[in-house]
Amino acid sequence: MSVTPPVTASTLLRVDGLRTEFTTDQGPVTPVDGVGFTVAAGETLCLVGESGSGKSVSALSIMGLLAGNGRVTEGSVMFEGQDLAGLPEPELRRIRGHAIAMIFQEPMTSLNPVLTIGDQLAETMILHLGLTKAEARQRAIELLEKVGIPRAGAVVDDHPHRLSGGMRQRVMIAMALSCRPKLIIADEPTTALDVTIQAQILRLMRELSAETGTATIFITHDLGVVAEMADRVAVMYAGQVVEETDVYTLFDQPKHPYTVALLKSIPHITTPAGDRLTPISGSVPSLLHLPTGCRFRERCPHAMDRCATELPELRPLGGGVGEGEHSVRCWLYDETGTAVPA
Amino acid sequence: MTAVEDVGPLLQVRDLRRYYPIRKGVIARTVGQVRAVDGVSFDVYPGETVGIVGESGCGKSTTGRAVVRLEAPTAGSVLFDGTDIATLSPARMRRLRTELQMVFQDPYSSLNPQIRIGDLLAEPLIAHKRLDRAGARAKAAEMLATVGLPKLSLDRYPHELSGGMRQRVGIARALMLEPRLIVCDEPVSALDVSIQAQVLNLLKDLQGEFGLTYVFISHGLGAIKYISDRIVVMYLGKVMETATTAEIFARPRHPYTEILLDAYPEPDPRLRDRERIIVEGDVPSPANPPPGCVFHTRCPYAQDICRAEAPPLNAAGGARHQVACHFPLAQEAS
């Protein structure tokens, strides 16, 4: 199966061979199929992909937050020596919101509309940190100040609907930070925001992660956001990681044909106008009708016979364990990770 | 740039206003107004693409809908080829309808789910051009090929197509009546990244093929830059700046334009630590816009006059560059 990502002293989370299945009216689908990656303490890993790539389901699988018709069927989620994939719900609940916190795209649907901001912030701190009500309220105000909410002392008694979208997302970040987590999973946290507000939130998240040393899994469809936020990037396509490397290598020397094509298809604003964008032909395959072999082959300009019959594994380039800084799931690179001559 | 200077504009929007009443209570008394569009003026020349960019609530979509008369303006004029469509009678508007079409953001909610693609495309020809069904279907088949869809799609329903294909249908439908002007309202925003370029390139190709004029509305600076010849930057119902695309990106004169460009997450990690201004604060409500310049509450350069007097949209040097600012940024490259 897939290669085991290297474990180093600083590895905080190691996801290995994760497979998540959903039962649907049209039969079972596997939106996450053999996903593996690691997150080191303090680093930001971006999971980037289009709709249906499995990036959000991967996050929900890690957190044990799958809907009733979904379950993890294979793989492990090692977090600080514990496999979260096999953990019973009560133990998982102790980790969720405490050691691992989550930020969602739409803060209004993840905040309770009938509770004040302060009560919601205090709730988790009373539960997980054993603070008293007064202590929790005081710390809630401090957290609101920390995430840049003006008049924090008054906002703490407001209800969520009184705040703008950007301010609500700041509250979500405050809530995620409240129990000093080791890992934050942020799922498209700025996608619903206007671009000037997005810039504020991205800057805030970068400052906070530098200050607190919290590791982040940042899920996005936007390669611009990846360029702003990531230390490392895992590119996902149709339920699998197809390329993983550090952010500079990804943008300078992308190897997987999907990554290469994706980068050519997006407009830049700092370069003078000119080049025509090169779109990727076709569209993302349906999970119900995945192609045989490589899942990108029907849209790939380099597809070979082998791509139709055998699914490539995610393999480190340049061969050899330890040099696995750049991994690619593509038959253009052989077992030793060197480019196959055309 | 395709526009020819000595040809008059195809579209002239002048001091366009669209206010919505805020009603309260059982008798729905009007207690205020949302000034969604508050005095917008711009020109569109034949064959060019004018991009309207701005954040949510800036009035860009309302402006677009007023241009094709899906909204009746509260005040102002929309001159299309010399005819003011803001005050046109319904009968005359119906005739002009063939010349002005719209492509919407979400092709799924703008296509009737119970009608096959072939009939969706044929219907306007039957209604406006009095073609018979067979003739209209033949034209529909031709148009599908033009927008890059297989002929089989004629007998498909909208839900059977992917998002990108549905948007091609939306574009095909807008083209059926051979319009001169198409307003595209966020046409790629709902599409996956890998599909957006397909649709943007299609729009460019069709413009060349049919000599179309576009008003392209988007919050996405990347798409706006790629497709537009000229750009109108809006904020809180007003035009902040308008200029050629090259000018806007190389030499923005309005502080808001500069801030918008700075906020754009450029897909290049080496630019992440570039020097830039990130403004704090939120966009004020259009129900209660600030006095003076509407941007003064977030502007890093605001002075007393900005808080008191709204700056008019003034010429700011070459190429029809206009800016609404008391203290426009220096003309050198920023």
XYZ file of C-alpha atoms in Angstrom:
676
model
C 0.000 0.000 0.000
C 1.167 3.556 0.487
C 4.543 4.390 1.902
C 4.763 5.133 5.565
C 5.639 8.782 5.989
C 8.878 9.224 7.901
C 8.482 9.727 11.639
C 10.723 12.307 13.196
C 10.996 13.531 16.738
C 8.844 16.532 15.963
C 6.027 14.610 14.262
C 2.792 15.644 15.929
C 0.282 13.928 13.694
C 0.801 11.045 11.318
C -2.067 9.993 9.102
C -1.435 6.738 7.308
C -3.495 4.883 4.702
C -6.685 6.618 5.768
C -9.770 5.323 4.007
C -13.225 6.727 4.659
C -16.381 5.282 3.211
C -19.863 6.747 2.964
C -23.001 4.818 2.180
C -25.228 6.724 -0.235
C -28.453 5.998 -2.144
C -26.350 5.237 -5.190
C -24.027 2.867 -3.360
C -20.884 3.216 -1.251
C -18.380 5.961 -2.098
C -14.851 6.428 -0.810
C -14.113 10.166 -0.696
C -10.851 9.489 1.161
C -8.878 6.568 -0.210
C -5.418 5.935 1.180
C -4.561 9.405 2.431
C -1.321 9.846 4.329
C 0.611 12.857 5.569
C 2.468 14.103 8.608
C 2.303 17.356 10.508
C 5.304 18.429 12.561
C 4.897 20.431 15.746
C 4.408 24.097 14.948
C 4.182 23.741 11.181
C 1.365 24.612 8.808
C 0.382 21.902 6.353
C -1.999 23.012 3.619
C -4.343 20.420 2.173
C -5.272 21.851 -1.203
C -7.755 20.445 -3.683
C -10.926 21.101 -5.594
C -14.413 20.087 -4.548
C -14.635 16.339 -4.084
C -10.902 15.936 -3.540
C -11.496 14.616 -0.025
C -9.721 17.357 1.875
C -12.612 18.179 4.201
C -13.597 14.556 4.728
C -9.974 13.837 5.679
C -10.208 16.490 8.382
C -13.542 15.231 9.662
C -12.161 11.678 9.717
C -9.188 12.781 11.813
C -11.524 14.500 14.255
C -14.045 11.648 14.366
C -16.744 14.038 13.203
C -18.092 12.062 10.261
C -21.810 12.072 9.596
C -23.814 8.936 10.447
C -23.384 7.360 7.031
C -19.604 7.702 7.028
C -16.887 5.689 8.727
C -13.139 5.195 8.634
C -12.584 1.700 7.241
C -8.778 1.597 7.117
C -5.722 3.461 8.248
C -4.459 5.175 11.346
C -4.369 8.684 12.755
C -1.467 8.782 15.199
C -1.578 11.859 17.402
C 0.994 11.967 20.207
C 1.329 8.196 20.208
C -2.394 7.497 20.243
C -4.401 6.175 17.286
C -7.425 8.448 17.092
C -9.032 6.240 14.444
C -9.731 3.517 16.991
C -10.552 5.707 19.961
C -13.977 5.523 21.621
C -16.070 8.678 21.454
C -15.655 9.826 25.100
C -11.854 9.774 24.820
C -11.989 11.452 21.432
C -14.120 14.169 22.954
C -11.397 14.899 25.502
C -8.942 15.527 22.677
C -11.317 17.456 20.453
C -11.504 21.116 21.347
C -8.556 20.653 23.701
C -5.431 19.216 22.095
C -6.927 19.496 18.594
C -9.301 22.323 17.726
C -11.186 22.996 14.543
C -12.196 26.141 12.647
C -14.891 25.882 9.993
C -15.701 27.890 6.895
C -18.980 29.344 8.077
C -18.636 30.634 11.631
C -22.344 31.456 11.913
C -23.327 27.811 11.623
C -20.670 26.695 14.097
C -21.513 29.285 16.744
C -24.556 28.808 18.947
C -26.900 31.711 18.142
C -28.602 31.777 21.542
C -25.469 31.888 23.705
C -23.294 34.959 24.202
C -19.789 34.940 22.742
C -18.390 34.833 26.288
C -20.479 31.852 27.343
C -19.401 29.855 24.299
C -15.755 30.640 24.862
C -16.027 29.879 28.566
C -17.813 26.562 28.069
C -14.825 24.718 26.606
C -12.404 26.247 29.098
C -14.554 25.239 32.052
C -14.912 21.742 30.569
C -11.327 21.121 29.465
C -9.210 23.370 31.686
C -11.316 23.288 34.850
C -11.489 27.071 35.132
C -14.124 28.744 37.268
C -16.811 30.807 35.563
C -15.153 34.085 36.536
C -11.711 32.932 35.405
C -13.118 31.668 32.131
C -14.862 34.982 31.453
C -11.689 36.914 32.154
C -9.714 34.657 29.834
C -12.457 34.938 27.181
C -11.975 38.717 27.148
C -8.200 38.279 26.869
C -8.641 35.881 23.961
C -10.999 38.257 22.148
C -8.411 41.004 22.533
C -5.720 38.672 21.271
C -7.620 37.962 18.044
C -8.073 41.677 17.444
C -11.693 42.223 18.410
C -12.255 45.853 19.386
C -14.220 46.513 22.612
C -13.644 42.906 23.729
C -15.094 43.684 27.177
C -18.450 44.487 25.568
C -18.397 41.967 22.724
C -18.026 39.153 25.262
C -21.685 39.721 26.184
C -22.919 39.991 22.575
C -24.624 37.276 20.597
C -22.977 36.020 17.365
C -25.492 37.664 14.993
C -24.329 41.079 16.184
C -20.906 40.507 14.638
C -19.730 40.729 11.035
C -18.466 37.644 9.218
C -14.840 38.590 9.801
C -15.422 39.231 13.510
C -17.241 35.894 13.887
C -14.296 34.120 12.321
C -12.031 35.885 14.852
C -14.290 34.515 17.599
C -13.918 31.026 16.115
C -10.148 31.445 16.180
C -10.303 32.634 19.805
C -12.388 29.583 20.621
C -9.953 27.268 18.868
C -7.054 28.798 20.820
C -8.855 28.817 24.146
C -7.507 25.484 25.396
C -4.008 25.998 23.963
C -4.276 23.206 21.390
C -1.252 21.575 19.773
C -3.035 21.331 16.444
C -5.678 23.452 14.762
C -7.552 22.116 11.756
C -8.918 25.050 9.761
C -11.309 24.084 6.960
C -11.587 26.902 4.369
C -11.660 29.475 7.202
C -11.535 32.501 4.888
C -13.474 31.255 1.864
C -16.704 32.988 2.894
C -14.942 36.298 3.601
C -14.230 39.313 1.423
C -10.663 39.632 0.227
C -9.646 42.519 2.523
C -11.103 40.660 5.518
C -9.423 37.438 4.352
C -6.085 39.263 4.384
C -6.724 40.302 8.011
C -7.622 36.773 9.113
C -4.696 35.120 7.298
C -2.262 37.569 8.865
C -3.803 36.965 12.290
C -3.528 33.190 11.913
C 0.107 33.434 10.849
C 0.977 35.707 13.776
C -0.813 33.490 16.256
C 0.765 30.269 15.043
C 4.224 31.867 15.210
C 3.484 33.109 18.713
C 1.839 30.019 20.177
C 3.707 27.341 18.213
C 0.435 25.655 17.337
C 0.571 23.386 14.292
C -2.109 23.918 11.673
C -3.744 21.826 8.992
C -5.107 24.497 6.673
C -7.634 23.238 4.137
C -8.244 25.380 1.069
C -9.032 25.267 -2.656
C -7.100 28.505 -3.243
C -3.458 28.231 -4.290
C -3.022 31.907 -3.417
C -3.959 31.141 0.184
C -1.579 28.152 0.109
C 1.227 30.474 -1.004
C 0.470 32.788 1.927
C 0.094 30.182 4.657
C 1.815 26.864 4.047
C 5.107 25.457 5.261
C 4.291 22.220 3.499
C 1.541 21.291 1.065
C -0.348 18.110 0.269
C -2.198 18.372 -3.056
C -5.311 16.212 -3.133
C -7.217 14.874 -6.106
C -10.222 12.538 -6.095
C -9.649 11.253 -2.566
C -5.884 10.873 -2.643
C -2.759 12.892 -1.970
C -1.038 13.214 -5.362
C 1.896 15.386 -4.320
C 3.443 16.503 -1.064
C 6.359 18.843 -0.516
C 7.397 22.178 0.975
C 5.583 25.231 -0.344
C 8.514 26.691 -2.308
C 9.276 23.437 -4.105
C 5.606 23.021 -4.926
C 5.382 26.380 -6.691
C 8.901 26.249 -8.218
C 9.108 22.609 -9.280
C 5.718 20.956 -9.234
C 6.009 17.332 -10.369
C 2.544 15.838 -10.571
C 0.818 16.702 -13.874
C -2.266 17.805 -11.916
C -0.283 20.277 -9.807
C 1.543 21.541 -12.894
C -1.746 22.018 -14.758
C -3.470 23.646 -11.797
C -0.701 26.224 -11.443
C -0.926 27.067 -15.150
C -4.679 27.515 -14.991
C -4.802 30.254 -12.349
C -4.340 33.965 -13.072
C -1.666 36.068 -11.362
C -2.054 39.775 -10.691
C 1.545 40.874 -10.114
C 2.789 39.876 -13.553
C 1.953 41.963 -16.637
C -1.016 40.789 -18.676
C -0.262 38.493 -21.547
C -0.142 34.748 -21.361
C -3.329 32.894 -22.016
C -4.391 30.628 -19.184
C -4.135 26.924 -19.889
C -7.243 25.223 -18.556
C -7.359 21.612 -17.435
C -9.635 19.748 -19.809
C -12.607 17.777 -18.558
C -13.753 17.852 -14.973
C -13.128 16.143 -11.635
C -14.438 12.537 -11.855
C -17.462 11.529 -9.840
C -16.660 9.354 -6.833
C -19.255 6.916 -8.152
C -17.467 6.536 -11.487
C -13.756 6.770 -10.792
C -11.495 5.819 -13.676
C -9.359 2.693 -13.361
C -5.690 3.205 -12.561
C -4.610 6.793 -11.963
C -7.561 9.014 -11.139
C -6.188 11.974 -13.080
C -5.317 10.070 -16.258
C -8.405 11.118 -18.259
C -7.351 14.761 -17.927
C -3.608 14.173 -18.019
C -1.556 15.217 -21.066
C 1.110 12.595 -20.223
C -1.124 9.560 -19.654
C 0.486 6.244 -20.710
C -0.917 2.709 -21.007
C 0.225 1.868 -17.527
C -1.807 4.761 -16.053
C -5.068 3.089 -17.117
C -4.352 -0.212 -15.393
C -2.293 0.493 -12.292
C -2.865 3.097 -9.597
C 0.483 4.710 -8.762
C 1.526 5.028 -5.120
C 2.607 8.219 -3.415
C 6.384 7.790 -3.537
C 9.282 9.966 -2.475
C 11.270 11.452 -5.337
C 14.954 10.692 -5.624
C 14.418 7.347 -3.891
C 15.533 6.380 -0.431
C 13.774 6.953 2.854
C 14.827 10.157 4.552
C 14.922 12.042 1.317
C 11.150 11.818 1.156
C 10.719 15.563 1.260
C 8.946 15.569 -2.087
C 6.486 12.770 -2.825
C 4.497 12.220 -6.003
C 1.810 9.749 -7.018
C 2.590 9.388 -10.726
C 3.978 6.825 -13.168
C 6.187 9.480 -14.766
C 8.518 8.690 -11.861
C 9.748 5.131 -11.338
C 10.273 3.071 -8.159
C 13.475 4.946 -7.411
C 11.704 8.262 -7.821
C 13.483 9.296 -10.989
C 11.715 10.660 -14.033
C 10.824 7.992 -16.568
C 12.070 8.905 -20.055
C 9.151 9.522 -22.399
C -7.629 46.774 -26.202
C -10.337 46.381 -28.776
C -12.251 49.599 -28.185
C -11.780 52.284 -30.777
C -11.526 55.758 -29.303
C -13.474 57.579 -31.991
C -16.467 55.273 -31.806
C -18.990 56.372 -29.183
C -19.701 54.195 -26.165
C -22.223 51.375 -26.552
C -23.295 51.778 -22.954
C -23.299 54.949 -20.871
C -24.267 54.616 -17.239
C -24.872 58.008 -15.644
C -25.402 58.733 -11.960
C -27.157 55.408 -11.501
C -28.863 54.956 -8.150
C -30.721 52.004 -6.704
C -32.079 52.398 -3.196
C -34.007 49.724 -1.355
C -36.462 50.761 1.346
C -35.951 49.347 4.837
C -39.390 48.546 6.177
C -40.390 47.877 9.765
C -43.522 47.012 11.672
C -46.942 45.653 10.700
C -47.704 48.378 8.184
C -44.203 48.061 6.716
C -43.392 51.739 7.224
C -40.246 52.823 5.417
C -37.703 53.708 8.076
C -34.631 54.093 5.924
C -32.913 53.201 2.704
C -30.139 50.887 1.658
C -28.135 52.726 -0.967
C -26.983 49.688 -2.901
C -25.898 51.813 -5.862
C -25.348 55.474 -5.159
C -24.398 57.560 -8.163
C -22.453 55.248 -10.457
C -21.212 56.398 -13.868
C -19.105 54.580 -16.442
C -18.892 53.948 -20.183
C -18.508 50.727 -22.106
C -17.198 50.874 -25.681
C -18.133 48.369 -28.372
C -16.041 45.211 -28.326
C -14.386 45.808 -24.964
C -14.718 44.130 -21.590
C -15.275 46.348 -18.597
C -14.686 44.573 -15.302
C -16.542 45.730 -12.204
C -14.717 44.633 -9.075
C -15.495 45.110 -5.422
C -16.328 43.277 -2.227
C -19.770 42.117 -1.104
C -22.210 44.983 -0.681
C -20.367 47.328 -3.051
C -23.288 47.321 -5.491
C -21.568 45.645 -8.418
C -24.293 43.047 -8.998
C -27.100 45.586 -8.594
C -25.338 47.775 -11.155
C -25.144 44.831 -13.550
C -28.794 43.980 -13.071
C -29.790 47.600 -13.678
C -27.794 47.614 -16.923
C -29.963 44.804 -18.316
C -33.037 46.226 -16.573
C -33.563 43.314 -14.222
C -33.716 46.103 -11.659
C -35.440 49.416 -12.234
C -33.075 52.182 -11.139
C -34.218 54.656 -8.490
C -32.528 57.448 -10.440
C -30.007 57.968 -13.201
C -29.814 56.755 -16.741
C -28.551 53.702 -18.591
C -28.020 54.659 -22.224
C -27.668 51.670 -24.507
C -26.766 52.767 -28.007
C -28.403 56.106 -27.214
C -31.648 54.718 -25.763
C -32.283 55.204 -22.046
C -33.371 51.770 -20.916
C -33.917 52.966 -17.353
C -37.203 54.553 -18.425
C -38.140 52.414 -21.405
C -41.693 51.047 -21.705
C -42.020 47.272 -21.159
C -42.922 46.715 -24.824
C -39.863 48.547 -26.131
C -37.689 46.937 -23.464
C -38.871 43.542 -24.694
C -37.578 44.340 -28.153
C -34.276 45.561 -26.772
C -33.981 42.452 -24.572
C -32.454 40.535 -27.482
C -29.477 42.911 -27.479
C -28.756 42.763 -23.754
C -28.190 39.439 -22.093
C -26.910 38.194 -18.774
C -24.822 35.247 -17.585
C -25.351 34.412 -13.927
C -23.087 33.059 -11.199
C -24.907 29.862 -10.508
C -25.942 28.218 -13.746
C -27.923 25.663 -11.800
C -30.359 28.060 -10.192
C -30.675 30.093 -13.391
C -31.559 27.117 -15.600
C -35.025 25.586 -15.296
C -34.350 22.042 -13.995
C -37.375 20.550 -15.753
C -36.511 21.663 -19.257
C -34.028 19.906 -21.518
C -30.986 21.914 -22.602
C -32.156 21.931 -26.238
C -35.490 23.480 -25.299
C -33.865 25.923 -22.888
C -31.751 27.244 -25.742
C -34.509 27.152 -28.358
C -37.105 28.919 -26.244
C -35.814 32.510 -26.614
C -35.591 32.077 -30.391
C -39.197 30.949 -30.564
C -40.328 33.763 -28.280
C -38.295 36.630 -29.746
C -37.361 35.657 -33.279
C -40.495 33.684 -34.195
C -38.507 30.667 -35.324
C -40.325 27.315 -35.475
C -39.275 24.577 -33.080
C -37.199 22.628 -35.569
C -35.355 25.727 -36.732
C -34.721 26.841 -33.177
C -33.417 23.402 -32.177
C -31.044 23.396 -35.118
C -29.674 26.749 -33.974
C -29.403 25.388 -30.433
C -27.328 22.459 -31.684
C -24.999 24.859 -33.503
C -24.617 26.986 -30.399
C -23.761 23.967 -28.237
C -20.880 23.196 -30.572
C -19.784 26.851 -30.391
C -19.525 26.727 -26.589
C -17.777 23.349 -26.685
C -20.544 21.012 -25.565
C -21.323 17.666 -27.200
C -24.476 17.505 -29.311
C -25.828 14.859 -26.936
C -26.337 17.608 -24.348
C -29.408 18.808 -26.293
C -31.530 16.132 -24.672
C -29.967 16.369 -21.228
C -31.399 18.113 -18.190
C -29.288 20.706 -16.344
C -28.648 18.417 -13.346
C -27.014 15.850 -15.622
C -24.187 18.257 -16.442
C -21.181 19.299 -14.369
C -20.884 22.872 -13.082
C -18.537 23.907 -15.870
C -20.794 22.427 -18.535
C -23.825 24.123 -17.007
C -22.060 27.456 -17.197
C -21.375 26.779 -20.883
C -25.131 26.270 -21.280
C -25.740 29.570 -19.456
C -23.374 31.281 -21.892
C -24.961 29.538 -24.889
C -28.375 30.708 -23.804
C -27.193 34.293 -23.485
C -25.781 34.070 -27.019
C -28.876 32.624 -28.717
C -30.420 35.999 -29.522
C -27.150 37.392 -30.869
C -26.880 40.135 -28.252
C -24.447 43.023 -28.458
C -23.827 43.359 -24.727
C -23.583 40.581 -22.145
C -23.415 41.255 -18.433
C -21.540 38.382 -16.758
C -22.249 38.365 -13.011
C -19.582 36.301 -11.223
C -19.653 33.696 -13.998
C -16.737 31.632 -12.689
C -17.007 32.141 -8.927
C -18.985 28.956 -8.313
C -16.709 26.813 -10.462
C -13.750 24.684 -9.454
C -10.345 26.252 -9.958
C -9.443 23.907 -12.814
C -12.668 24.791 -14.658
C -12.535 28.586 -14.265
C -9.863 29.003 -16.938
C -11.972 26.964 -19.390
C -14.881 29.361 -19.010
C -12.737 32.509 -19.046
C -11.040 31.402 -22.260
C -14.406 30.526 -23.798
C -15.731 34.017 -23.023
C -12.622 35.553 -24.626
C -12.935 33.395 -27.739
C -16.632 34.164 -28.153
C -15.930 37.864 -27.837
C -13.506 37.630 -30.749
C -15.858 35.502 -32.797
C -19.052 37.523 -32.327
C -17.677 40.994 -31.549
C -19.335 40.953 -28.129
C -19.118 43.631 -25.487
C -18.937 42.468 -21.876
C -19.554 43.899 -18.469
C -17.770 41.351 -16.269
C -18.640 41.496 -12.582
C -16.460 39.677 -10.074
C -14.902 39.867 -6.650
C -11.975 37.849 -7.983
C -9.114 40.110 -9.006
C -7.374 37.345 -10.934
C -10.318 36.721 -13.256
C -11.018 40.461 -13.580
C -7.448 41.175 -14.596
C -7.373 38.315 -17.064
C -10.514 39.246 -18.966
C -10.954 43.024 -18.670
C -9.739 45.829 -20.908
C -10.859 48.411 -18.376
C -11.843 48.141 -14.736
C -14.338 49.910 -12.488
C -13.532 49.581 -8.774
C -16.592 49.937 -6.548
C -16.964 50.393 -2.811
C -20.203 50.925 -0.873
C -22.321 51.780 -3.892
C -19.828 54.189 -5.470
C -17.107 54.118 -8.095
C -13.716 54.634 -6.472
C -11.586 54.398 -9.572
C -11.777 53.482 -13.210
C -8.915 52.968 -15.651
C -7.405 50.512 -18.076
C -6.498 47.147 -16.579
C -2.793 47.853 -16.987
C -3.145 51.217 -15.185
C -5.208 49.812 -12.322
C -2.688 47.076 -11.578
C 0.504 49.056 -12.209
C -0.509 52.500 -10.929
C -3.579 52.407 -8.695
C -4.503 55.967 -7.693
C -7.216 55.238 -5.135
C -6.119 53.960 -1.693
C -8.929 51.382 -1.780
C -7.689 49.975 -5.073
C -4.194 49.687 -3.634
C -5.521 47.916 -0.545
C -7.623 45.544 -2.627
C -4.562 44.592 -4.698
C -2.461 44.171 -1.555
C -5.077 41.869 -0.027
C -5.117 39.505 -3.003
C -3.381 36.243 -2.132
C -1.042 35.904 -5.085
C -0.105 32.287 -5.876
C 3.591 32.830 -5.222
C 5.003 31.993 -1.780
C 7.943 34.366 -2.312
C 5.521 37.286 -2.170
C 4.031 36.381 1.191
C 6.244 38.752 3.118
C 5.970 41.621 0.624
C 5.395 45.078 2.001
C 1.713 45.790 1.913
C -1.111 47.513 3.672
C -3.758 45.373 5.324
C -6.602 47.576 6.543
C -8.410 46.811 9.745
C -12.145 47.094 10.212
C -15.196 46.013 8.262
C -17.096 47.492 5.336
C -19.735 49.860 6.783
C -23.399 49.074 6.131
C -24.862 50.582 2.952
C -27.945 51.359 5.065
C -25.830 53.785 7.037
C -22.866 54.838 4.909
C -20.280 57.130 6.471
C -20.404 60.849 5.594
C -17.824 62.283 3.243
C -15.780 59.733 1.369
C -17.374 56.322 2.025
C -13.925 54.750 2.359
C -12.597 57.180 4.980
C -13.360 54.863 7.921
C -10.768 52.362 6.655
C -8.449 54.619 4.692
C -4.912 54.936 6.078
C -4.545 58.405 4.519
C -7.876 59.970 5.584
C -7.850 63.690 6.475
C -10.572 66.000 7.837
C -11.939 66.835 4.393
C -12.441 63.104 3.680
C -14.759 62.835 6.661
C -16.818 65.822 5.518
C -16.929 65.914 1.725
C -17.470 63.121 -0.770
C -14.828 63.448 -3.488
C -16.156 63.510 -7.069
C -14.874 61.110 -9.703
C -12.173 63.207 -11.387
C -9.805 62.715 -14.264
C -6.491 61.417 -12.972
C -4.300 61.645 -16.034
C -4.189 59.615 -19.265
C -6.267 56.847 -20.747
C -9.569 57.859 -19.201
C -8.195 57.204 -15.714
C -10.641 58.542 -13.125
C -10.386 58.507 -9.356
C -12.720 59.601 -6.548
C -10.255 60.694 -3.878
C -9.202 63.975 -2.283
C -5.625 62.715 -2.076
C -4.995 60.299 -4.930
C -1.817 58.241 -4.725
C 1.252 59.443 -6.604
C 1.399 58.558 -10.284
C 4.683 56.635 -10.150
C 4.527 52.888 -10.179
C 3.741 51.666 -6.681
